C-alpha positions as a Python dict, from the first residue, in 0.01 Angstrom:
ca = {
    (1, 'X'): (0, 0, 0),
    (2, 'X'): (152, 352, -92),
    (3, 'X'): (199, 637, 199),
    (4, 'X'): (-22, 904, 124),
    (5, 'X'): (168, 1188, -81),
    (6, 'X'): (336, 1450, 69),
    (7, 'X'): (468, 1726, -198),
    (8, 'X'): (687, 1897, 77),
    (9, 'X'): (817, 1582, 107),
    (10, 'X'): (907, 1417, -264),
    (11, 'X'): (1199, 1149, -336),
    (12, 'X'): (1140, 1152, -690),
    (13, 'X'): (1347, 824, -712),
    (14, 'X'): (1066, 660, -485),
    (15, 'X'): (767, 834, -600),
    (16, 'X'): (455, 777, -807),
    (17, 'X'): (507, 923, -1092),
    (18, 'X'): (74, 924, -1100),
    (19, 'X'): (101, 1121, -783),
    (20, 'X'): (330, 1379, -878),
    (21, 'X'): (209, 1420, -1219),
    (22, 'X'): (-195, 1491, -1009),
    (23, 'X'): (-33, 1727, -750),
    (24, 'X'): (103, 1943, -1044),
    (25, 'X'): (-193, 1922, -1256),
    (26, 'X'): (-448, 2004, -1007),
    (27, 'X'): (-577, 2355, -1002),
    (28, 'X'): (-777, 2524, -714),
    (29, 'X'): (-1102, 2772, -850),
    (30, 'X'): (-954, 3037, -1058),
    (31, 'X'): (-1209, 3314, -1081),
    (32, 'X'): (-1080, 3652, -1023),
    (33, 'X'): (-1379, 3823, -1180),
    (34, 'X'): (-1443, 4065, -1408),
    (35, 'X'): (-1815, 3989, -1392),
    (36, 'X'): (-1919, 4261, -1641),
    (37, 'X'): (-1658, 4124, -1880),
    (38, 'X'): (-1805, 3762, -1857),
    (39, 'X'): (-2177, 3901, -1909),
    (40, 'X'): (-2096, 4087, -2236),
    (41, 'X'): (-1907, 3805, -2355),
    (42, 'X'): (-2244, 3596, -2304),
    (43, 'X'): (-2418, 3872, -2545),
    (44, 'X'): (-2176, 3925, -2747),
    (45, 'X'): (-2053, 3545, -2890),
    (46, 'X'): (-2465, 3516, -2875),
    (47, 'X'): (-2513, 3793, -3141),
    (48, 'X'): (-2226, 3674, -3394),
    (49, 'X'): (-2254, 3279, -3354),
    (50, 'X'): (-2619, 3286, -3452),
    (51, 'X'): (-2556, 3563, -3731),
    (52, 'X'): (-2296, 3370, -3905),
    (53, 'X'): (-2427, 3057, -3889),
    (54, 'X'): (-2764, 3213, -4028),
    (55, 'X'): (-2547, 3370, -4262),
    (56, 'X'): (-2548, 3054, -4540),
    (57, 'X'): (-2872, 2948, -4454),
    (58, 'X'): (-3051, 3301, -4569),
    (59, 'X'): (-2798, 3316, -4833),
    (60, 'X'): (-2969, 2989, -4982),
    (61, 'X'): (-3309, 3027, -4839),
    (62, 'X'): (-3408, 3390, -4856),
    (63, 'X'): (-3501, 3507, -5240),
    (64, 'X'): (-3411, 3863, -5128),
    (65, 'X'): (-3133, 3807, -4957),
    (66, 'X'): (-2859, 3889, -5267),
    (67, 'X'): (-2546, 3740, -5208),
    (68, 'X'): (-2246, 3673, -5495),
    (69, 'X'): (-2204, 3347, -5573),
    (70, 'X'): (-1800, 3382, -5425),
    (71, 'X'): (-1893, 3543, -5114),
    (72, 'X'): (-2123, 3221, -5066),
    (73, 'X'): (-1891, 2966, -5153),
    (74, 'X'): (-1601, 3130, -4929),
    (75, 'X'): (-1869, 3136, -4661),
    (76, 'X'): (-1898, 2752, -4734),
    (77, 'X'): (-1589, 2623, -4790),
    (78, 'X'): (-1400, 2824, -4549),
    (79, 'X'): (-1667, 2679, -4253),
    (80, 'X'): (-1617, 2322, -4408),
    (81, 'X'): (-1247, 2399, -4319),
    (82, 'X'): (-1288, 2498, -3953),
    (83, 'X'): (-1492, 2207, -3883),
    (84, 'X'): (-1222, 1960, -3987),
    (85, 'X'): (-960, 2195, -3809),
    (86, 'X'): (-1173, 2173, -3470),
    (87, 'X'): (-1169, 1805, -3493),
    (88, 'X'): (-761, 1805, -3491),
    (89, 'X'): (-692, 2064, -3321),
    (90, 'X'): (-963, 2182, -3091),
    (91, 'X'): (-1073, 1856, -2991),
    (92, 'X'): (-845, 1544, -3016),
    (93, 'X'): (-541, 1768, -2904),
    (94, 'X'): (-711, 1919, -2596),
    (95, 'X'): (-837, 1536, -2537),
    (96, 'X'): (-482, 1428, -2468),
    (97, 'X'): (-441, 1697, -2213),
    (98, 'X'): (-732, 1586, -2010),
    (99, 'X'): (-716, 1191, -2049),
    (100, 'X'): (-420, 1120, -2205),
    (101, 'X'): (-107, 928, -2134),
    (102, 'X'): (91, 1196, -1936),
    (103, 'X'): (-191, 1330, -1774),
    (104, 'X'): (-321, 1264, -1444),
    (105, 'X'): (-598, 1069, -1523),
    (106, 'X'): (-406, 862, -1827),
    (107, 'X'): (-154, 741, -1527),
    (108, 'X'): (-454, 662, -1303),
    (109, 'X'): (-584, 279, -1243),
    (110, 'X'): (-703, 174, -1583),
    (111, 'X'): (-695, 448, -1800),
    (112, 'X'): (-325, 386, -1733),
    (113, 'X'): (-305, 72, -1969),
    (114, 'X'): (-420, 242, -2314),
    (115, 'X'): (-424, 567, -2452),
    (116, 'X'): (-818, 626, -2499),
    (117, 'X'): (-841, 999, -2730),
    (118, 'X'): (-773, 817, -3016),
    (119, 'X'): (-981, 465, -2909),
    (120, 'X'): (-1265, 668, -2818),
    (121, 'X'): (-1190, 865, -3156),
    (122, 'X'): (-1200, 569, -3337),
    (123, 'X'): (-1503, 401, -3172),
    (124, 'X'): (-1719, 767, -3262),
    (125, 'X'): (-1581, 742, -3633),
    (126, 'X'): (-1686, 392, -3690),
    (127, 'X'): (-2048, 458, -3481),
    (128, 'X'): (-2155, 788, -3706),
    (129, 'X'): (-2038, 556, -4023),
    (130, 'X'): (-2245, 264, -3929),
    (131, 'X'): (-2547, 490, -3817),
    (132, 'X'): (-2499, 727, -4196),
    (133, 'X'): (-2488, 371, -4400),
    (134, 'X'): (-2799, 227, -4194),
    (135, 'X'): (-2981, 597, -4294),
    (136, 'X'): (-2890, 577, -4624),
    (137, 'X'): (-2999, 198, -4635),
    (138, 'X'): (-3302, 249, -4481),
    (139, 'X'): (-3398, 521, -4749),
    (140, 'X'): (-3298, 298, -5041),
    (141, 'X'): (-3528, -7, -4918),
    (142, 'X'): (-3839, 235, -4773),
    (143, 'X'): (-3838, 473, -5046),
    (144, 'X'): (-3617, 314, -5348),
    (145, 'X'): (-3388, 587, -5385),
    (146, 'X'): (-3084, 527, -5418),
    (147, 'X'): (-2734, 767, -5485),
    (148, 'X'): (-2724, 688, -5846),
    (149, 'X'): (-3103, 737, -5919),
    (150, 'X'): (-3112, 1053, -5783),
    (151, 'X'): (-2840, 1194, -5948),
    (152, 'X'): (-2991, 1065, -6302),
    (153, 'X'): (-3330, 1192, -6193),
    (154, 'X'): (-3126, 1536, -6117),
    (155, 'X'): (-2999, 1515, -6505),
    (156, 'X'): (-3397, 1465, -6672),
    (157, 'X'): (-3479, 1776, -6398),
    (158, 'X'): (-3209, 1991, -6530),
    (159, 'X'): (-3273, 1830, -6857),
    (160, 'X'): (-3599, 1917, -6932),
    (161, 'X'): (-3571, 2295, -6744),
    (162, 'X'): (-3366, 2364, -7004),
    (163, 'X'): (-3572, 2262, -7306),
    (164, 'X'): (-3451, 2186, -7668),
    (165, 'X'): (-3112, 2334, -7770),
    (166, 'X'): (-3151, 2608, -8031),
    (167, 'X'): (-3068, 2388, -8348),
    (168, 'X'): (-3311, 2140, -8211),
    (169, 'X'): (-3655, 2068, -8381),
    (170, 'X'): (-3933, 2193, -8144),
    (171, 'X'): (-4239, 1969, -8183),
    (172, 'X'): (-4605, 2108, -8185),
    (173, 'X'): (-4474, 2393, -8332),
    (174, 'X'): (-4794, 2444, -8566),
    (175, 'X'): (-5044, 2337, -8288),
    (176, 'X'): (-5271, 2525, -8117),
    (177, 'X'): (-5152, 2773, -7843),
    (178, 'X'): (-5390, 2621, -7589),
    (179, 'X'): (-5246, 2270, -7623),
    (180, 'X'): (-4899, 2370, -7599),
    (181, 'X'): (-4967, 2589, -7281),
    (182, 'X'): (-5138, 2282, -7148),
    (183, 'X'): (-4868, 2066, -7247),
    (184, 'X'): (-4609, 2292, -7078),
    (185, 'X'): (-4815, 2270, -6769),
    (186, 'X'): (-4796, 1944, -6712),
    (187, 'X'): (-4413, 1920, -6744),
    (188, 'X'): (-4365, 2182, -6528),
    (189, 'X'): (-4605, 1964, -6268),
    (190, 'X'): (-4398, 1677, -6362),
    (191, 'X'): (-4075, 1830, -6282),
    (192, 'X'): (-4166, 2005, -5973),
    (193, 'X'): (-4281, 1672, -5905),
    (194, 'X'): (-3961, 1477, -5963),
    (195, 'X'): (-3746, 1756, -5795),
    (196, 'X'): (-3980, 1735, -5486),
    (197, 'X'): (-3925, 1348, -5468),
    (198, 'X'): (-3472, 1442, -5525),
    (199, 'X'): (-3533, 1670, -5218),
    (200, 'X'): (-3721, 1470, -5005),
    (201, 'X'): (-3506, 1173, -5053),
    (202, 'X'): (-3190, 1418, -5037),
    (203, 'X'): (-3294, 1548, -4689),
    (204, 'X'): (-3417, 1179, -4514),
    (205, 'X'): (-3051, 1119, -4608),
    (206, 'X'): (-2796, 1425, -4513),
    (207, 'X'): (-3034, 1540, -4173),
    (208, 'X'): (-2948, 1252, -3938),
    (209, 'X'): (-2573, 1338, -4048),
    (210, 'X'): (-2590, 1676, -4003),
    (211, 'X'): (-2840, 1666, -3670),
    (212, 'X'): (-2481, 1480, -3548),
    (213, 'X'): (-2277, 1722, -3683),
    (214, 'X'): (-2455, 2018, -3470),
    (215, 'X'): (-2420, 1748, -3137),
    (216, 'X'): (-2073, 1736, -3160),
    (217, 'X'): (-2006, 2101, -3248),
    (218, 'X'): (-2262, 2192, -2935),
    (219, 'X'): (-2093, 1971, -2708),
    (220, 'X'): (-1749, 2168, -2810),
    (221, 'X'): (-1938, 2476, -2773),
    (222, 'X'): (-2105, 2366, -2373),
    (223, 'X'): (-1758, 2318, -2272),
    (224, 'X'): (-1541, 2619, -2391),
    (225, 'X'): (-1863, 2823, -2246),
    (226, 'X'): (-1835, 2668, -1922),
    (227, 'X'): (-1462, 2728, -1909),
    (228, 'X'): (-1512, 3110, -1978),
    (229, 'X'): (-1708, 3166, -1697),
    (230, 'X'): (-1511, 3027, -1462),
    (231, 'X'): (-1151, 3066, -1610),
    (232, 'X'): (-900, 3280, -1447),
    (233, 'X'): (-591, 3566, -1580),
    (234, 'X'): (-639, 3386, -1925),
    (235, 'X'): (-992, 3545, -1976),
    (236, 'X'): (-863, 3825, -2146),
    (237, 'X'): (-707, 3618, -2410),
    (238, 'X'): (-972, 3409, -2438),
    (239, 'X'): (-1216, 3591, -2470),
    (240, 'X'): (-1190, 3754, -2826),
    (241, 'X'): (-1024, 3364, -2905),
    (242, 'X'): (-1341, 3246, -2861),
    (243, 'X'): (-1576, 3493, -3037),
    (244, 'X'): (-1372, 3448, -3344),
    (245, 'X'): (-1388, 3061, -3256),
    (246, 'X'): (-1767, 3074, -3211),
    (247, 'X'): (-1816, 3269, -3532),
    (248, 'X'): (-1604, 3047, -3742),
    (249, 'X'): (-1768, 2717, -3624),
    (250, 'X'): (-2086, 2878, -3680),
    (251, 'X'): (-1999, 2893, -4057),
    (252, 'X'): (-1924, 2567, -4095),
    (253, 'X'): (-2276, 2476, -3945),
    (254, 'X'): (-2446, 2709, -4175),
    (255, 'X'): (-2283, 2630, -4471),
    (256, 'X'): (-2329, 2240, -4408),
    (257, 'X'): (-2701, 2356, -4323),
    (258, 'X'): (-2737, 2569, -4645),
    (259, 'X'): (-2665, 2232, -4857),
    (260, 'X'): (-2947, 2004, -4715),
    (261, 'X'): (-3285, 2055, -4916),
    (262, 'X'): (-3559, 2122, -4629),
    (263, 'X'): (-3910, 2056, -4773),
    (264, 'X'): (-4122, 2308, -4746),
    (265, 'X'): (-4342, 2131, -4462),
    (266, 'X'): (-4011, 2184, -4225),
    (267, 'X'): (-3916, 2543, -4339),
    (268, 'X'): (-3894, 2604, -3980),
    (269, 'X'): (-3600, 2378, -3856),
    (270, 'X'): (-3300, 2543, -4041),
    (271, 'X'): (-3398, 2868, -3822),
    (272, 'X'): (-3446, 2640, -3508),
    (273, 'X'): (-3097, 2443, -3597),
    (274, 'X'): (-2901, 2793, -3575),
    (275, 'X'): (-3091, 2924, -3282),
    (276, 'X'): (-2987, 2635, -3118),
    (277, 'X'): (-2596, 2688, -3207),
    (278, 'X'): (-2604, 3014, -3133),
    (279, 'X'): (-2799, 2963, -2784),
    (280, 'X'): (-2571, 2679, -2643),
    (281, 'X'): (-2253, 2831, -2551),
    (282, 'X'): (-2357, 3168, -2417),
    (283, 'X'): (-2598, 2927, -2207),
    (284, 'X'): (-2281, 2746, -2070),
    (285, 'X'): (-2135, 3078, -1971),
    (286, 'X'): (-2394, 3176, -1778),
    (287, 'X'): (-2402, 2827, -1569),
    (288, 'X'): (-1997, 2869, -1566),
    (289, 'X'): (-2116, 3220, -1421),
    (290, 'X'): (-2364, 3033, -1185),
    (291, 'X'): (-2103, 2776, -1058),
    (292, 'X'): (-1792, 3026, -1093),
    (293, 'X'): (-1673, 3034, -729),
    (294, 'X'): (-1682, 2641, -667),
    (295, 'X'): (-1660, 2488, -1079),
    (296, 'X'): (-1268, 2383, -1094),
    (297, 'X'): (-1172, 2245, -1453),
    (298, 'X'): (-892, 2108, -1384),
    (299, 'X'): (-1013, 1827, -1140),
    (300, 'X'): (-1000, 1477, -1167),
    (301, 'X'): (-1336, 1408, -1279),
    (302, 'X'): (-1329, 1714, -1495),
    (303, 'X'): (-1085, 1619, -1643),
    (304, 'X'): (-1272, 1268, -1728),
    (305, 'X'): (-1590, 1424, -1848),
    (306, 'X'): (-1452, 1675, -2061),
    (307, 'X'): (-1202, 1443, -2206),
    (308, 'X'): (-1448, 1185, -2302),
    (309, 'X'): (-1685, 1402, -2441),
    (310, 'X'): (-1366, 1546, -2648),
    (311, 'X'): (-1269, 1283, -2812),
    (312, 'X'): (-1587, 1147, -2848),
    (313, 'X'): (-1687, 1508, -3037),
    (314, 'X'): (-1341, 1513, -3294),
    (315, 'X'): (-1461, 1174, -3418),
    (316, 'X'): (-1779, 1276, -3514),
    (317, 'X'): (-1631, 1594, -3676),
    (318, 'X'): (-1371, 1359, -3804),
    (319, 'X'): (-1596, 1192, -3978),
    (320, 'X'): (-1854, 1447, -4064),
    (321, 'X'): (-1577, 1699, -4198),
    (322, 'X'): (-1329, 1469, -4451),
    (323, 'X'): (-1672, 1243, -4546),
    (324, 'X'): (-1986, 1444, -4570),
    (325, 'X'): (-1782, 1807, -4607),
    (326, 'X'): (-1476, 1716, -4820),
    (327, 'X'): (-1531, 1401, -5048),
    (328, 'X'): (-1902, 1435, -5124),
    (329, 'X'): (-1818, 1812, -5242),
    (330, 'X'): (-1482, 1724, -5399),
    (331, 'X'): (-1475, 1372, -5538),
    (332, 'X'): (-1789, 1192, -5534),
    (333, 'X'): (-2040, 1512, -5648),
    (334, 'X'): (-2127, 1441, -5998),
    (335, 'X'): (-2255, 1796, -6046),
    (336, 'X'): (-1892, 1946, -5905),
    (337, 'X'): (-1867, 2268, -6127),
    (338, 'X'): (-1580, 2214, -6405),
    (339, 'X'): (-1461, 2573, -6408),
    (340, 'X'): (-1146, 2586, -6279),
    (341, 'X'): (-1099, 2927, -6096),
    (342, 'X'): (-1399, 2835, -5893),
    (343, 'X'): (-1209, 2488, -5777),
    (344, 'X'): (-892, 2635, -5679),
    (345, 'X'): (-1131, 2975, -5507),
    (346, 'X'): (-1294, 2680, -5305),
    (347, 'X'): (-1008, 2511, -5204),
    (348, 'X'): (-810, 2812, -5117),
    (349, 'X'): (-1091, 2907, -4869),
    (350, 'X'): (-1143, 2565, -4753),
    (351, 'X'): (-790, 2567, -4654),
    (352, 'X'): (-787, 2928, -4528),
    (353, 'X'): (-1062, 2804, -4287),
    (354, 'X'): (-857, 2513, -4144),
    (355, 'X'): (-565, 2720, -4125),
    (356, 'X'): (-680, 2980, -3938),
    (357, 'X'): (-861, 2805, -3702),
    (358, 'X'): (-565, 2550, -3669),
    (359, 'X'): (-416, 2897, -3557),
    (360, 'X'): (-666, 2976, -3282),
    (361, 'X'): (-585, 2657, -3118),
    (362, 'X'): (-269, 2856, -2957),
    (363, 'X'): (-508, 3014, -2741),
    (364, 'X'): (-848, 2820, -2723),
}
């Protein structure tokens, strides 16, 4: 049985390392307020999380809302970017600090005998793959839809929208006016009809991947919030770290958000989806505010919670960001625009978006 640990007292040939390693890492309540501070920064990431993560959305969904087609794909791109840079760097990296090997909980009992950020990692990757195939599955059997039929359905849409090419014979063309207007109706019934079933299908799909997306993000976004509210001398840093951090994540919710085709019937839950972004972390501030004189991040079980939930988070993002983000966009969109400069524009922002929030992880 070990003698209790006494750090006035430390043979560091005889010692636990586990004990040591605890003593250092343990930090008392470091609140030194600036209360006003703290509120403001509750309004404040409130106001510009939920603007630019509405940002896309309107930008797709609003038929006033003007936007160049560069300033939207920037928007996009550059988000998709900070969501796979938050699952590196904001995530799995801060994991290791909490639960990993050299930590004190990593050198405690049995999280001593594995490193567990990456298992848990990998365990969250291969759940959110199993759960997207079994979605997609479940659509093709229910509904018979399937990847490739919607895609050729989404050719005979764009197809027939754009009517006979100009050297092309146009049938009917002595008939009467009436019966080509009625005509015309009915393919324009017939392709709002087919594009209706492309969207429905499209959305049963991508929302159960993105609904996990937004879990993993908002999980992020409860603990940096609770953090603010109680964290000491670093606040000042943090603080501005963190607006910029919230704003950027919420563009890479929006612009994943701005991509799924909502049926009419749920106009509502884009709206709802960025409310809800925007609410969650200014919410954890103001329970980090609530607990602020007792809340200690740094202890033991802390450490645990937040280290699970972590790792657990980057592999969702893992996954959602290099499989639903980067290859469906890049390599396995059949409708992936052809012009060049627009390619290289969105993969310039895409990585402007990674790198700059790769950057941020200095201080948050």
């Amino acid at each position: 049985m070990s003698s209790p640990f006494d750090p006035n007292n430390v043979d560091l040939d005889t010692a636990d390392p586990a004990q040591v390693v605890c003593y250092l890492n343990a930090s008392p309540n470091d609140y030194n307020g600036h209360l006003g501070a703290r509120i403001s920064a509750l309004f404040v990431i409130l106001v510009v999380s939920t603007f630019t993560t509405i940002f896309c959305v309107a930008a797709v969904r609003l038929r006033g809302f003007k936007l160049p087609l560069y300033v939207y794909l920037f928007a996009r791109y550059f988000g998709a970017g900070v969501i796979v840079a938050t699952a590196f760097i904001h995530l799995l990296d801060p994991a290791y600090s909490e639960i990993g090997p050299q930590t004190c909980v990593g050198m405690t009992k049995g999280w001593a005998s594995y490193s567990w950020p990456p298992a848990i990692a990998l365990v969250s990757v291969m759940m959110i793959f199993l759960l997207d195939f079994a979605a997609e599955r479940y659509v093709e059997v229910k509904y018979g839809f399937s990847h490739s039929d919607v895609d050729v359905e989404h050719r005979v849409v764009e197809h027939q929208q754009e009517g006979p090419a100009d050297g092309e014979s146009k049938p009917h063309q002595h008939s009467d006016s009436v019966f080509q207007s009625d005509k015309a109706a009915e393919t324009d019934i017939e392709i709002e009809s087919l594009q209706e079933r492309i969207d429905t299908h499209l959305f049963r799909e991508q929302i159960a991947a993105f609904l996990i997306l937004e879990f993993g993000v908002i999980v992020h976004s409860v603990i940096i919030g609770l953090n603010l509210g109680v964290v000491g001398d670093e606040f000042a840093t943090l603080y501005p770290v963190i607006v910029f951090h919230q704003a950027f994540e919420g563009l890479g919710i929006g612009a994943r958000m701005s991509a799924i085709p909502f049926p009419k019937r749920y106009w509502w839950l884009p709206w709802t989806l960025c409310v809800a972004y925007g609410l969650t972390t200014p919410i954890a501030i103001a329970i980090g505010l609530g607990v602020r004189t007792t809340y200690s991040g740094g202890s033991f079980t802390a450490n645990i919670v937040s280290g699970i939930l972590d790792s657990m988070s980057a592999g969702i993002l893992i996954y959602t960001g290099l499989v639903e983000l980067l290859a469906r966009d890049f390599l396995f969109n059949p409708r992936r625009t052809k012009d060049n400069n627009q390619l290289i524009f969105m993969i310039v922002s895409l990585i402007a978006g990674a790198g700059i929030m790769a950057l941020l992880g200095k201080w948050a």
